[in-house]
PDB file of C-alpha atoms in Angstrom:
ATOM      1  CA  MET M 140      44.393 190.549 -11.043  1.00  0.00           C
ATOM      2  CA  CYS M 141      47.310 191.194  -9.667  1.00  0.00           C
ATOM      3  CA  ARG M 142      47.022 194.599 -11.048  1.00  0.00           C
ATOM      4  CA  PHE M 143      43.994 195.520  -9.333  1.00  0.00           C
ATOM      5  CA  TYR M 144      45.054 193.790  -5.727  1.00  0.00           C
ATOM      6  CA  SER M 145      48.420 195.639  -5.994  1.00  0.00           C
ATOM      7  CA  GLY M 146      47.013 199.641  -6.898  1.00  0.00           C
ATOM      8  CA  GLN M 147      43.653 200.041  -7.322  1.00  0.00           C
ATOM      9  CA  PHE M 148      42.230 197.516  -4.560  1.00  0.00           C
ATOM     10  CA  TYR M 149      42.500 199.922  -1.786  1.00  0.00           C
ATOM     11  CA  LYS M 150      40.361 202.578  -3.802  1.00  0.00           C
ATOM     12  CA  HIS M 151      37.125 200.340  -3.704  1.00  0.00           C
ATOM     13  CA  PRO M 152      34.259 202.343  -2.932  1.00  0.00           C
ATOM     14  CA  LEU M 153      33.679 199.608  -0.480  1.00  0.00           C
ATOM     15  CA  LEU M 154      37.193 199.772   1.047  1.00  0.00           C
ATOM     16  CA  LEU M 155      37.229 203.276   1.550  1.00  0.00           C
ATOM     17  CA  LYS M 156      35.871 203.106   5.133  1.00  0.00           C
ATOM     18  CA  TYR M 157      38.490 200.602   6.309  1.00  0.00           C
ATOM     19  CA  GLU M 158      42.285 201.996   7.483  1.00  0.00           C
ATOM     20  CA  TRP M 159      43.751 198.778   6.990  1.00  0.00           C
ATOM     21  CA  TYR M 160      42.903 195.134   5.358  1.00  0.00           C
ATOM     22  CA  TRP M 161      44.801 191.921   4.907  1.00  0.00           C
ATOM     23  CA  ARG M 162      44.097 189.722   1.920  1.00  0.00           C
ATOM     24  CA  LEU M 163      43.951 186.016   2.820  1.00  0.00           C
ATOM     25  CA  GLU M 164      44.735 183.499  -0.335  1.00  0.00           C
ATOM     26  CA  PRO M 165      42.827 180.535  -0.669  1.00  0.00           C
ATOM     27  CA  GLU M 166      44.082 176.792  -0.233  1.00  0.00           C
ATOM     28  CA  ILE M 167      47.072 178.544   1.962  1.00  0.00           C
ATOM     29  CA  LYS M 168      47.735 177.015   5.362  1.00  0.00           C
ATOM     30  CA  TYR M 169      48.244 179.485   8.211  1.00  0.00           C
ATOM     31  CA  PHE M 170      49.474 177.802  10.998  1.00  0.00           C
ATOM     32  CA  CYS M 171      48.314 180.714  13.380  1.00  0.00           C
ATOM     33  CA  ASP M 172      44.792 181.310  14.850  1.00  0.00           C
ATOM     34  CA  ILE M 173      43.308 184.135  12.399  1.00  0.00           C
ATOM     35  CA  THR M 174      40.364 186.350  14.134  1.00  0.00           C
TER      36      THR M 174
END
């Protein structure tokens, strides 16, 4: 899975229309608003 996210994730056809993305990890506490 790490190899997918480190190199090929951004080439996925469903993501090509996006200029950037932010991958959020499960089970992690975020101390700011994510909206």
